[in-house]
């Protein structure tokens, strides 16, 4: 029995504590205006809560209506607190969402800038074989990006200023409406709340669509870069094929010239062939006996020529042997001590003697030397006769 009573006492104590807590919060939430009912209720609650007045608290308990009023007041207060907490949490949630959206936008911009930098600068720096990138160009690229960001910030500042002005204008209009007694009703708030929810839903859809478009843009950029690489490869192959085509065109022109030259040579050869064929057709071979006779006559003539050449050589040798003398003519004063020497092996003996005779004749033409000149001429004539 004692155990059961102790459990009941604990339960009643917990209920009393909860009730006391509710009453205390109700007392703290009461208005400070002088209301008799509130003071009476507060005094009754204090008497009920004070430990030294148990007998009076038992005699002055709260009525059912008073408890109902306290419960309604606490319920209303808790609903207001819950609404404030809900508004605060929604505001914080909106702030967090805005922060996340801002972070996503910033991350997307950073990725986009990284892709653009890699496309414009990084790829050129990695490919050192084709392009040499200078530091001035990189600095100029960064300065251009900074200027673009500054211009974007300026535009956003202007837009923010315009929105602040519009907000101030709306606040003034709202204040004027409140002063004129045209405040918003609960229905207007419900409509605005419904419109806000609709706008939020549309904004979420637009954000989702924007994310999808960003992903599609990334894929498109990837495909574009791959197509650019393919285009560069195909352009290089096209240049190689164009150079090969030009080389083959030159070779074709050379082959055409060689073919033309070979055609001309073939035409010349055909003309010569036709001419030779005509000559061969008109060719008449003499009779064999006639050919033998001509051949025999030709051999005899060659033999006779050889014999005469032999005789001439023998005669020249005899002349050389005969003319190895000193010719001395003392009677000629103008040819004093004239010596004519004929060297061995000289074949133009008659020519030399003839020159000597002419020289003697031209040097002295007097009648006294006429016999001498005649003697020289006679000597020459004798030599000519001996040679013949």
mmCIF file of C-alpha atoms in Angstrom:
data_model
loop_
_atom_site.group_PDB
_atom_site.id
_atom_site.type_symbol
_atom_site.label_atom_id
_atom_site.label_comp_id
_atom_site.label_asym_id
_atom_site.label_seq_id
_atom_site.Cartn_x
_atom_site.Cartn_y
_atom_site.Cartn_z
ATOM 1 C CA UNK A 1 0.000 0.000 0.000
ATOM 2 C CA UNK A 2 2.800 2.356 0.828
ATOM 3 C CA UNK A 3 4.445 1.675 -2.502
ATOM 4 C CA UNK A 4 1.239 2.373 -4.436
ATOM 5 C CA UNK A 5 0.667 5.562 -2.502
ATOM 6 C CA UNK A 6 4.245 6.689 -3.195
ATOM 7 C CA UNK A 7 3.773 6.153 -6.969
ATOM 8 C CA UNK A 8 0.520 8.124 -6.877
ATOM 9 C CA UNK A 9 2.260 10.878 -4.941
ATOM 10 C CA UNK A 10 5.026 11.061 -7.544
ATOM 11 C CA UNK A 11 2.490 11.284 -10.389
ATOM 12 C CA UNK A 12 0.513 13.953 -8.626
ATOM 13 C CA UNK A 13 3.699 15.852 -7.835
ATOM 14 C CA UNK A 14 4.727 15.818 -11.529
ATOM 15 C CA UNK A 15 1.285 17.019 -12.584
ATOM 16 C CA UNK A 16 1.385 19.726 -9.958
ATOM 17 C CA UNK A 17 4.833 20.811 -11.127
ATOM 18 C CA UNK A 18 3.611 21.025 -14.735
ATOM 19 C CA UNK A 19 0.563 22.947 -13.618
ATOM 20 C CA UNK A 20 2.680 25.277 -11.512
ATOM 21 C CA UNK A 21 5.037 25.812 -14.439
ATOM 22 C CA UNK A 22 2.112 26.691 -16.680
ATOM 23 C CA UNK A 23 0.729 29.104 -14.088
ATOM 24 C CA UNK A 24 4.127 30.754 -13.669
ATOM 25 C CA UNK A 25 4.443 31.269 -17.388
ATOM 26 C CA UNK A 26 0.937 32.624 -17.477
ATOM 27 C CA UNK A 27 1.780 35.065 -14.691
ATOM 28 C CA UNK A 28 4.930 36.189 -16.515
ATOM 29 C CA UNK A 29 2.896 36.701 -19.664
ATOM 30 C CA UNK A 30 0.186 38.815 -18.060
ATOM 31 C CA UNK A 31 -0.130 42.449 -19.059
ATOM 32 C CA UNK A 32 0.915 45.098 -16.575
ATOM 33 C CA UNK A 33 -2.393 46.983 -16.918
ATOM 34 C CA UNK A 34 -4.451 47.234 -13.656
ATOM 35 C CA UNK A 35 -7.111 44.604 -14.136
ATOM 36 C CA UNK A 36 -8.970 43.284 -11.097
ATOM 37 C CA UNK A 37 -9.486 39.836 -12.443
ATOM 38 C CA UNK A 38 -5.848 39.433 -13.234
ATOM 39 C CA UNK A 39 -4.815 40.587 -9.783
ATOM 40 C CA UNK A 40 -7.298 38.297 -8.161
ATOM 41 C CA UNK A 41 -6.168 35.400 -10.270
ATOM 42 C CA UNK A 42 -2.536 36.210 -9.576
ATOM 43 C CA UNK A 43 -3.174 36.447 -5.848
ATOM 44 C CA UNK A 44 -5.024 33.185 -5.918
ATOM 45 C CA UNK A 45 -2.170 31.527 -7.794
ATOM 46 C CA UNK A 46 0.389 32.916 -5.363
ATOM 47 C CA UNK A 47 -1.635 31.657 -2.464
ATOM 48 C CA UNK A 48 -1.878 28.286 -4.157
ATOM 49 C CA UNK A 49 1.845 28.122 -4.775
ATOM 50 C CA UNK A 50 3.022 29.397 -1.401
ATOM 51 C CA UNK A 51 3.924 26.469 0.920
ATOM 52 C CA UNK A 52 3.008 28.253 4.141
ATOM 53 C CA UNK A 53 -0.599 28.696 3.248
ATOM 54 C CA UNK A 54 -1.800 25.234 2.396
ATOM 55 C CA UNK A 55 -5.047 25.617 4.258
ATOM 56 C CA UNK A 56 -6.023 28.847 2.447
ATOM 57 C CA UNK A 57 -4.924 27.429 -0.916
ATOM 58 C CA UNK A 58 -7.253 24.509 -0.373
ATOM 59 C CA UNK A 59 -10.060 26.860 0.470
ATOM 60 C CA UNK A 60 -9.376 29.245 -2.536
ATOM 61 C CA UNK A 61 -8.849 26.926 -5.557
ATOM 62 C CA UNK A 62 -9.159 28.044 -9.199
ATOM 63 C CA UNK A 63 -12.467 27.528 -10.829
ATOM 64 C CA UNK A 64 -12.906 25.619 -14.062
ATOM 65 C CA UNK A 65 -13.475 28.810 -16.048
ATOM 66 C CA UNK A 66 -10.304 30.338 -14.669
ATOM 67 C CA UNK A 67 -8.314 27.234 -15.559
ATOM 68 C CA UNK A 68 -9.847 27.324 -19.040
ATOM 69 C CA UNK A 69 -8.868 30.973 -19.454
ATOM 70 C CA UNK A 70 -5.343 30.177 -18.294
ATOM 71 C CA UNK A 71 -5.127 27.251 -20.703
ATOM 72 C CA UNK A 72 -6.436 29.371 -23.613
ATOM 73 C CA UNK A 73 -4.030 32.154 -22.815
ATOM 74 C CA UNK A 74 -1.101 29.724 -22.617
ATOM 75 C CA UNK A 75 -2.224 28.023 -25.801
ATOM 76 C CA UNK A 76 -2.390 31.370 -27.593
ATOM 77 C CA UNK A 77 1.002 32.356 -26.204
ATOM 78 C CA UNK A 78 2.543 29.039 -27.219
ATOM 79 C CA UNK A 79 0.994 29.384 -30.695
ATOM 80 C CA UNK A 80 2.498 32.855 -31.022
ATOM 81 C CA UNK A 81 5.856 31.578 -29.791
ATOM 82 C CA UNK A 82 5.626 28.702 -32.241
ATOM 83 C CA UNK A 83 4.746 31.088 -35.057
ATOM 84 C CA UNK A 84 7.653 33.366 -34.160
ATOM 85 C CA UNK A 85 9.981 30.376 -34.009
ATOM 86 C CA UNK A 86 8.600 29.143 -37.323
ATOM 87 C CA UNK A 87 9.074 32.566 -38.938
ATOM 88 C CA UNK A 88 12.570 32.785 -37.509
ATOM 89 C CA UNK A 89 13.428 29.282 -38.721
ATOM 90 C CA UNK A 90 11.961 30.042 -42.167
ATOM 91 C CA UNK A 91 13.983 33.244 -42.311
ATOM 92 C CA UNK A 92 17.123 31.392 -41.316
ATOM 93 C CA UNK A 93 16.281 28.637 -43.823
ATOM 94 C CA UNK A 94 15.832 31.259 -46.538
ATOM 95 C CA UNK A 95 19.159 32.788 -45.561
ATOM 96 C CA UNK A 96 20.800 29.376 -45.714
ATOM 97 C CA UNK A 97 19.199 28.679 -49.099
ATOM 98 C CA UNK A 98 20.333 32.056 -50.384
ATOM 99 C CA UNK A 99 23.826 31.363 -49.064
ATOM 100 C CA UNK A 100 23.857 27.941 -50.733
ATOM 101 C CA UNK A 101 22.568 29.431 -53.972
ATOM 102 C CA UNK A 102 25.193 32.141 -53.809
ATOM 103 C CA UNK A 103 27.850 29.501 -53.149
ATOM 104 C CA UNK A 104 26.581 27.434 -56.094
ATOM 105 C CA UNK A 105 26.628 30.488 -58.349
ATOM 106 C CA UNK A 106 30.102 31.399 -57.149
ATOM 107 C CA UNK A 107 31.308 27.803 -57.644
ATOM 108 C CA UNK A 108 29.807 27.728 -61.136
ATOM 109 C CA UNK A 109 31.475 31.022 -61.990
ATOM 110 C CA UNK A 110 34.796 29.746 -60.627
ATOM 111 C CA UNK A 111 34.497 26.567 -62.713
ATOM 112 C CA UNK A 112 33.583 28.611 -65.766
ATOM 113 C CA UNK A 113 36.540 30.933 -65.223
ATOM 114 C CA UNK A 114 38.819 27.911 -64.743
ATOM 115 C CA UNK A 115 37.569 26.387 -67.992
ATOM 116 C CA UNK A 116 38.049 29.677 -69.851
ATOM 117 C CA UNK A 117 41.521 30.158 -68.375
ATOM 118 C CA UNK A 118 42.479 26.589 -69.242
ATOM 119 C CA UNK A 119 41.098 27.021 -72.750
ATOM 120 C CA UNK A 120 42.730 30.406 -73.426
ATOM 121 C CA UNK A 121 45.958 30.224 -71.404
ATOM 122 C CA UNK A 122 46.539 26.807 -69.827
ATOM 123 C CA UNK A 123 46.296 24.787 -73.017
ATOM 124 C CA UNK A 124 48.626 27.172 -74.819
ATOM 125 C CA UNK A 125 51.113 26.959 -71.939
ATOM 126 C CA UNK A 126 51.034 23.157 -71.956
ATOM 127 C CA UNK A 127 51.483 22.995 -75.704
ATOM 128 C CA UNK A 128 54.914 24.661 -75.764
ATOM 129 C CA UNK A 129 55.785 23.220 -79.163
ATOM 130 C CA UNK A 130 53.261 25.333 -81.069
ATOM 131 C CA UNK A 131 52.782 28.472 -78.933
ATOM 132 C CA UNK A 132 55.017 30.447 -76.549
ATOM 133 C CA UNK A 133 52.945 32.335 -73.974
ATOM 134 C CA UNK A 134 54.428 35.438 -72.357
ATOM 135 C CA UNK A 135 53.756 36.686 -68.832
ATOM 136 C CA UNK A 136 52.428 39.986 -70.193
ATOM 137 C CA UNK A 137 49.672 38.140 -72.027
ATOM 138 C CA UNK A 138 48.633 36.257 -68.864
ATOM 139 C CA UNK A 139 48.627 39.499 -66.856
ATOM 140 C CA UNK A 140 46.597 41.216 -69.563
ATOM 141 C CA UNK A 141 44.100 38.329 -69.519
ATOM 142 C CA UNK A 142 43.732 38.591 -65.719
ATOM 143 C CA UNK A 143 43.347 42.392 -65.908
ATOM 144 C CA UNK A 144 40.603 42.017 -68.525
ATOM 145 C CA UNK A 145 38.775 39.543 -66.281
ATOM 146 C CA UNK A 146 39.126 41.905 -63.289
ATOM 147 C CA UNK A 147 37.735 44.789 -65.344
ATOM 148 C CA UNK A 148 34.815 42.618 -66.444
ATOM 149 C CA UNK A 149 34.122 41.691 -62.795
ATOM 150 C CA UNK A 150 34.301 45.355 -61.769
ATOM 151 C CA UNK A 151 31.822 46.310 -64.478
ATOM 152 C CA UNK A 152 29.518 43.474 -63.336
ATOM 153 C CA UNK A 153 29.804 44.661 -59.715
ATOM 154 C CA UNK A 154 28.937 48.187 -60.822
ATOM 155 C CA UNK A 155 25.858 46.910 -62.663
ATOM 156 C CA UNK A 156 24.799 44.891 -59.603
ATOM 157 C CA UNK A 157 25.261 47.961 -57.370
ATOM 158 C CA UNK A 158 23.064 49.976 -59.691
ATOM 159 C CA UNK A 159 20.466 47.214 -59.721
ATOM 160 C CA UNK A 160 20.605 46.980 -55.909
ATOM 161 C CA UNK A 161 20.161 50.739 -55.617
ATOM 162 C CA UNK A 162 17.154 50.569 -57.949
ATOM 163 C CA UNK A 163 15.645 47.734 -55.876
ATOM 164 C CA UNK A 164 16.232 49.671 -52.642
ATOM 165 C CA UNK A 165 14.514 52.695 -54.145
ATOM 166 C CA UNK A 166 11.606 50.511 -55.239
ATOM 167 C CA UNK A 167 11.432 48.962 -51.748
ATOM 168 C CA UNK A 168 11.396 52.406 -50.158
ATOM 169 C CA UNK A 169 8.629 53.453 -52.522
ATOM 170 C CA UNK A 170 6.562 50.381 -51.582
ATOM 171 C CA UNK A 171 7.129 51.072 -47.881
ATOM 172 C CA UNK A 172 5.903 54.630 -48.334
ATOM 173 C CA UNK A 173 2.818 53.379 -50.180
ATOM 174 C CA UNK A 174 2.148 50.805 -47.439
ATOM 175 C CA UNK A 175 2.514 53.468 -44.760
ATOM 176 C CA UNK A 176 0.112 55.743 -46.605
ATOM 177 C CA UNK A 177 -2.404 52.909 -46.927
ATOM 178 C CA UNK A 178 -2.097 52.149 -43.213
ATOM 179 C CA UNK A 179 -2.620 55.822 -42.366
ATOM 180 C CA UNK A 180 -5.679 55.951 -44.600
ATOM 181 C CA UNK A 181 -7.113 52.869 -42.918
ATOM 182 C CA UNK A 182 -6.715 50.670 -45.920
ATOM 183 C CA UNK A 183 -4.590 48.058 -44.292
ATOM 184 C CA UNK A 184 -4.302 44.553 -45.586
ATOM 185 C CA UNK A 185 -6.867 42.051 -44.415
ATOM 186 C CA UNK A 186 -6.375 38.395 -43.597
ATOM 187 C CA UNK A 187 -7.623 37.464 -47.053
ATOM 188 C CA UNK A 188 -5.008 39.722 -48.629
ATOM 189 C CA UNK A 189 -2.332 38.083 -46.501
ATOM 190 C CA UNK A 190 -3.541 34.656 -47.592
ATOM 191 C CA UNK A 191 -3.439 35.734 -51.238
ATOM 192 C CA UNK A 192 0.032 37.169 -50.791
ATOM 193 C CA UNK A 193 1.129 33.994 -49.042
ATOM 194 C CA UNK A 194 -0.274 31.884 -51.875
ATOM 195 C CA UNK A 195 1.434 34.138 -54.426
ATOM 196 C CA UNK A 196 4.678 33.903 -52.473
ATOM 197 C CA UNK A 197 4.470 30.104 -52.437
ATOM 198 C CA UNK A 198 3.739 30.102 -56.154
ATOM 199 C CA UNK A 199 6.678 32.403 -56.828
ATOM 200 C CA UNK A 200 8.945 30.230 -54.686
ATOM 201 C CA UNK A 201 7.852 27.146 -56.580
ATOM 202 C CA UNK A 202 8.469 28.913 -59.891
ATOM 203 C CA UNK A 203 11.838 30.124 -58.598
ATOM 204 C CA UNK A 204 12.804 26.575 -57.605
ATOM 205 C CA UNK A 205 11.816 25.338 -61.060
ATOM 206 C CA UNK A 206 13.845 28.105 -62.669
ATOM 207 C CA UNK A 207 16.833 27.259 -60.469
ATOM 208 C CA UNK A 208 16.526 23.604 -61.431
ATOM 209 C CA UNK A 209 16.264 24.599 -65.074
ATOM 210 C CA UNK A 210 19.292 26.849 -64.676
ATOM 211 C CA UNK A 211 21.308 23.990 -63.157
ATOM 212 C CA UNK A 212 20.275 21.733 -66.045
ATOM 213 C CA UNK A 213 21.283 24.433 -68.522
ATOM 214 C CA UNK A 214 24.645 24.797 -66.753
ATOM 215 C CA UNK A 215 25.230 21.055 -67.017
ATOM 216 C CA UNK A 216 24.197 21.169 -70.665
ATOM 217 C CA UNK A 217 26.550 24.117 -71.200
ATOM 218 C CA UNK A 218 29.418 22.161 -69.629
ATOM 219 C CA UNK A 219 28.727 19.186 -71.874
ATOM 220 C CA UNK A 220 28.456 21.510 -74.877
ATOM 221 C CA UNK A 221 31.800 23.116 -74.023
ATOM 222 C CA UNK A 222 33.367 19.669 -73.703
ATOM 223 C CA UNK A 223 31.968 18.653 -77.095
ATOM 224 C CA UNK A 224 33.076 21.992 -78.545
ATOM 225 C CA UNK A 225 36.641 21.502 -77.288
ATOM 226 C CA UNK A 226 36.751 17.971 -78.702
ATOM 227 C CA UNK A 227 35.397 19.254 -82.021
ATOM 228 C CA UNK A 228 38.024 22.008 -82.013
ATOM 229 C CA UNK A 229 40.756 19.411 -81.512
ATOM 230 C CA UNK A 230 39.283 17.321 -84.336
ATOM 231 C CA UNK A 231 39.121 20.444 -86.506
ATOM 232 C CA UNK A 232 42.793 21.184 -85.830
ATOM 233 C CA UNK A 233 43.698 17.584 -86.716
ATOM 234 C CA UNK A 234 41.629 17.705 -89.897
ATOM 235 C CA UNK A 235 43.112 21.105 -90.801
ATOM 236 C CA UNK A 236 46.620 19.680 -90.413
ATOM 237 C CA UNK A 237 45.681 16.676 -92.540
ATOM 238 C CA UNK A 238 44.134 19.028 -95.110
ATOM 239 C CA UNK A 239 47.354 21.054 -95.265
ATOM 240 C CA UNK A 240 49.364 17.855 -95.745
ATOM 241 C CA UNK A 241 46.979 16.685 -98.466
ATOM 242 C CA UNK A 242 47.103 20.093 -100.160
ATOM 243 C CA UNK A 243 50.915 20.035 -100.213
ATOM 244 C CA UNK A 244 50.835 16.450 -101.499
ATOM 245 C CA UNK A 245 48.294 17.459 -104.136
ATOM 246 C CA UNK A 246 50.463 20.403 -105.230
ATOM 247 C CA UNK A 247 53.498 18.103 -105.467
ATOM 248 C CA UNK A 248 51.528 15.558 -107.478
ATOM 249 C CA UNK A 249 50.243 18.356 -109.734
ATOM 250 C CA UNK A 250 53.844 19.412 -110.426
ATOM 251 C CA UNK A 251 54.776 15.796 -111.137
ATOM 252 C CA UNK A 252 51.754 15.518 -113.449
ATOM 253 C CA UNK A 253 52.835 18.635 -115.359
ATOM 254 C CA UNK A 254 56.352 17.200 -115.614
ATOM 255 C CA UNK A 255 54.976 13.863 -116.841
ATOM 256 C CA UNK A 256 52.809 15.675 -119.391
ATOM 257 C CA UNK A 257 55.835 17.590 -120.670
ATOM 258 C CA UNK A 258 57.865 14.377 -120.865
ATOM 259 C CA UNK A 259 54.947 12.679 -122.627
ATOM 260 C CA UNK A 260 54.721 15.573 -125.085
ATOM 261 C CA UNK A 261 58.468 15.422 -125.709
ATOM 262 C CA UNK A 262 58.300 11.643 -126.155
ATOM 263 C CA UNK A 263 55.399 12.140 -128.592
ATOM 264 C CA UNK A 264 57.467 14.623 -130.600
ATOM 265 C CA UNK A 265 60.425 12.234 -130.626
ATOM 266 C CA UNK A 266 58.081 9.444 -131.687
ATOM 267 C CA UNK A 267 56.767 11.596 -134.549
ATOM 268 C CA UNK A 268 60.324 12.392 -135.623
ATOM 269 C CA UNK A 269 61.224 8.711 -135.413
ATOM 270 C CA UNK A 270 58.168 7.833 -137.497
ATOM 271 C CA UNK A 271 59.137 10.424 -140.130
ATOM 272 C CA UNK A 272 62.696 9.081 -140.187
ATOM 273 C CA UNK A 273 61.394 5.534 -140.327
ATOM 274 C CA UNK A 274 59.143 6.385 -143.256
ATOM 275 C CA UNK A 275 62.055 8.110 -144.992
ATOM 276 C CA UNK A 276 64.323 5.135 -144.410
ATOM 277 C CA UNK A 277 61.607 2.786 -145.574
ATOM 278 C CA UNK A 278 61.241 4.883 -148.745
ATOM 279 C CA UNK A 279 64.979 4.830 -149.309
ATOM 280 C CA UNK A 280 65.019 1.113 -148.664
ATOM 281 C CA UNK A 281 62.225 0.645 -151.174
ATOM 282 C CA UNK A 282 64.117 2.701 -153.821
ATOM 283 C CA UNK A 283 67.480 1.024 -153.096
ATOM 284 C CA UNK A 284 69.035 -0.854 -156.077
ATOM 285 C CA UNK A 285 71.954 -3.185 -155.495
ATOM 286 C CA UNK A 286 74.475 -3.415 -158.389
ATOM 287 C CA UNK A 287 75.412 -6.692 -160.001
ATOM 288 C CA UNK A 288 77.860 -8.936 -158.233
ATOM 289 C CA UNK A 289 80.399 -8.993 -161.069
ATOM 290 C CA UNK A 290 80.295 -5.223 -161.311
ATOM 291 C CA UNK A 291 80.850 -4.964 -157.580
ATOM 292 C CA UNK A 292 83.811 -7.364 -157.808
ATOM 293 C CA UNK A 293 85.357 -5.340 -160.628
ATOM 294 C CA UNK A 294 84.936 -2.065 -158.752
ATOM 295 C CA UNK A 295 86.373 -3.650 -155.652
ATOM 296 C CA UNK A 296 89.372 -4.958 -157.602
ATOM 297 C CA UNK A 297 89.916 -1.543 -159.229
ATOM 298 C CA UNK A 298 89.715 0.107 -155.844
ATOM 299 C CA UNK A 299 92.316 -2.289 -154.462
ATOM 300 C CA UNK A 300 94.686 -1.601 -157.371
ATOM 301 C CA UNK A 301 94.304 2.151 -156.894
ATOM 302 C CA UNK A 302 95.042 1.847 -153.203
ATOM 303 C CA UNK A 303 98.080 -0.265 -154.025
ATOM 304 C CA UNK A 304 99.253 2.305 -156.595
ATOM 305 C CA UNK A 305 98.796 5.098 -154.076
ATOM 306 C CA UNK A 306 100.892 3.220 -151.565
ATOM 307 C CA UNK A 307 103.620 2.622 -154.180
ATOM 308 C CA UNK A 308 103.728 6.312 -155.133
ATOM 309 C CA UNK A 309 103.848 7.298 -151.470
ATOM 310 C CA UNK A 310 106.794 4.928 -151.088
ATOM 311 C CA UNK A 311 108.532 6.447 -154.110
ATOM 312 C CA UNK A 312 108.020 9.957 -152.745
ATOM 313 C CA UNK A 313 109.513 8.952 -149.422
ATOM 314 C CA UNK A 314 112.542 7.414 -151.192
ATOM 315 C CA UNK A 315 112.991 10.554 -153.326
ATOM 316 C CA UNK A 316 112.832 12.786 -150.284
ATOM 317 C CA UNK A 317 115.475 10.679 -148.600
ATOM 318 C CA UNK A 318 117.752 10.954 -151.685
ATOM 319 C CA UNK A 319 117.230 14.722 -151.845
ATOM 320 C CA UNK A 320 118.136 15.028 -148.224
ATOM 321 C CA UNK A 321 121.271 12.991 -148.748
ATOM 322 C CA UNK A 322 122.244 15.086 -151.817
ATOM 323 C CA UNK A 323 121.545 18.491 -150.259
ATOM 324 C CA UNK A 324 123.689 17.949 -147.163
ATOM 325 C CA UNK A 325 126.319 20.397 -148.570
ATOM 326 C CA UNK A 326 127.466 23.943 -148.114
ATOM 327 C CA UNK A 327 126.608 26.208 -151.019
ATOM 328 C CA UNK A 328 129.181 28.881 -151.346
ATOM 329 C CA UNK A 329 129.074 31.679 -153.953
ATOM 330 C CA UNK A 330 132.010 34.120 -153.445
ATOM 331 C CA UNK A 331 131.302 36.093 -156.644
ATOM 332 C CA UNK A 332 128.166 37.580 -155.141
ATOM 333 C CA UNK A 333 129.234 40.399 -152.866
ATOM 334 C CA UNK A 334 125.719 40.879 -151.534
ATOM 335 C CA UNK A 335 125.538 37.134 -150.713
ATOM 336 C CA UNK A 336 128.998 36.954 -149.198
ATOM 337 C CA UNK A 337 129.549 33.768 -147.254
ATOM 338 C CA UNK A 338 125.961 32.682 -147.940
ATOM 339 C CA UNK A 339 125.440 29.231 -146.568
ATOM 340 C CA UNK A 340 122.240 27.254 -147.053
ATOM 341 C CA UNK A 341 121.920 24.389 -144.610
ATOM 342 C CA UNK A 342 119.202 21.786 -145.176
ATOM 343 C CA UNK A 343 118.464 19.890 -141.931
ATOM 344 C CA UNK A 344 117.857 16.161 -141.868
ATOM 345 C CA UNK A 345 114.282 14.979 -142.313
ATOM 346 C CA UNK A 346 113.077 18.214 -143.978
ATOM 347 C CA UNK A 347 110.389 17.435 -146.535
ATOM 348 C CA UNK A 348 109.974 20.972 -147.919
ATOM 349 C CA UNK A 349 113.326 21.045 -149.700
ATOM 350 C CA UNK A 350 112.077 22.626 -152.923
ATOM 351 C CA UNK A 351 110.245 25.300 -150.975
ATOM 352 C CA UNK A 352 113.431 26.287 -149.109
ATOM 353 C CA UNK A 353 115.518 26.404 -152.308
ATOM 354 C CA UNK A 354 112.833 28.421 -154.028
ATOM 355 C CA UNK A 355 112.846 30.969 -151.189
ATOM 356 C CA UNK A 356 116.649 31.215 -151.452
ATOM 357 C CA UNK A 357 116.464 31.833 -155.227
ATOM 358 C CA UNK A 358 113.866 34.548 -154.836
ATOM 359 C CA UNK A 359 115.979 36.158 -152.163
ATOM 360 C CA UNK A 360 119.017 36.233 -154.434
ATOM 361 C CA UNK A 361 117.020 37.677 -157.284
ATOM 362 C CA UNK A 362 115.520 40.459 -155.192
ATOM 363 C CA UNK A 363 118.796 41.525 -153.598
ATOM 364 C CA UNK A 364 120.719 42.182 -156.846
ATOM 365 C CA UNK A 365 119.149 42.738 -160.218
ATOM 366 C CA UNK A 366 122.288 43.936 -162.160
ATOM 367 C CA UNK A 367 123.384 42.246 -165.359
ATOM 368 C CA UNK A 368 126.719 41.194 -163.870
ATOM 369 C CA UNK A 369 124.982 38.752 -161.526
ATOM 370 C CA UNK A 370 122.566 37.405 -164.061
ATOM 371 C CA UNK A 371 124.695 34.336 -164.742
ATOM 372 C CA UNK A 372 124.764 33.491 -161.045
ATOM 373 C CA UNK A 373 121.015 33.769 -160.774
ATOM 374 C CA UNK A 374 120.642 31.577 -163.798
ATOM 375 C CA UNK A 375 122.960 29.063 -162.235
ATOM 376 C CA UNK A 376 120.836 28.947 -159.055
ATOM 377 C CA UNK A 377 117.678 28.542 -161.076
ATOM 378 C CA UNK A 378 119.340 25.840 -163.194
ATOM 379 C CA UNK A 379 120.430 24.078 -160.018
ATOM 380 C CA UNK A 380 116.900 24.174 -158.698
ATOM 381 C CA UNK A 381 115.513 22.864 -161.943
ATOM 382 C CA UNK A 382 118.004 19.987 -161.890
ATOM 383 C CA UNK A 383 116.940 19.097 -158.395
ATOM 384 C CA UNK A 384 113.292 19.152 -159.399
ATOM 385 C CA UNK A 385 114.002 16.894 -162.366
ATOM 386 C CA UNK A 386 115.909 14.448 -160.198
ATOM 387 C CA UNK A 387 113.015 14.354 -157.734
ATOM 388 C CA UNK A 388 110.527 13.718 -160.495
#
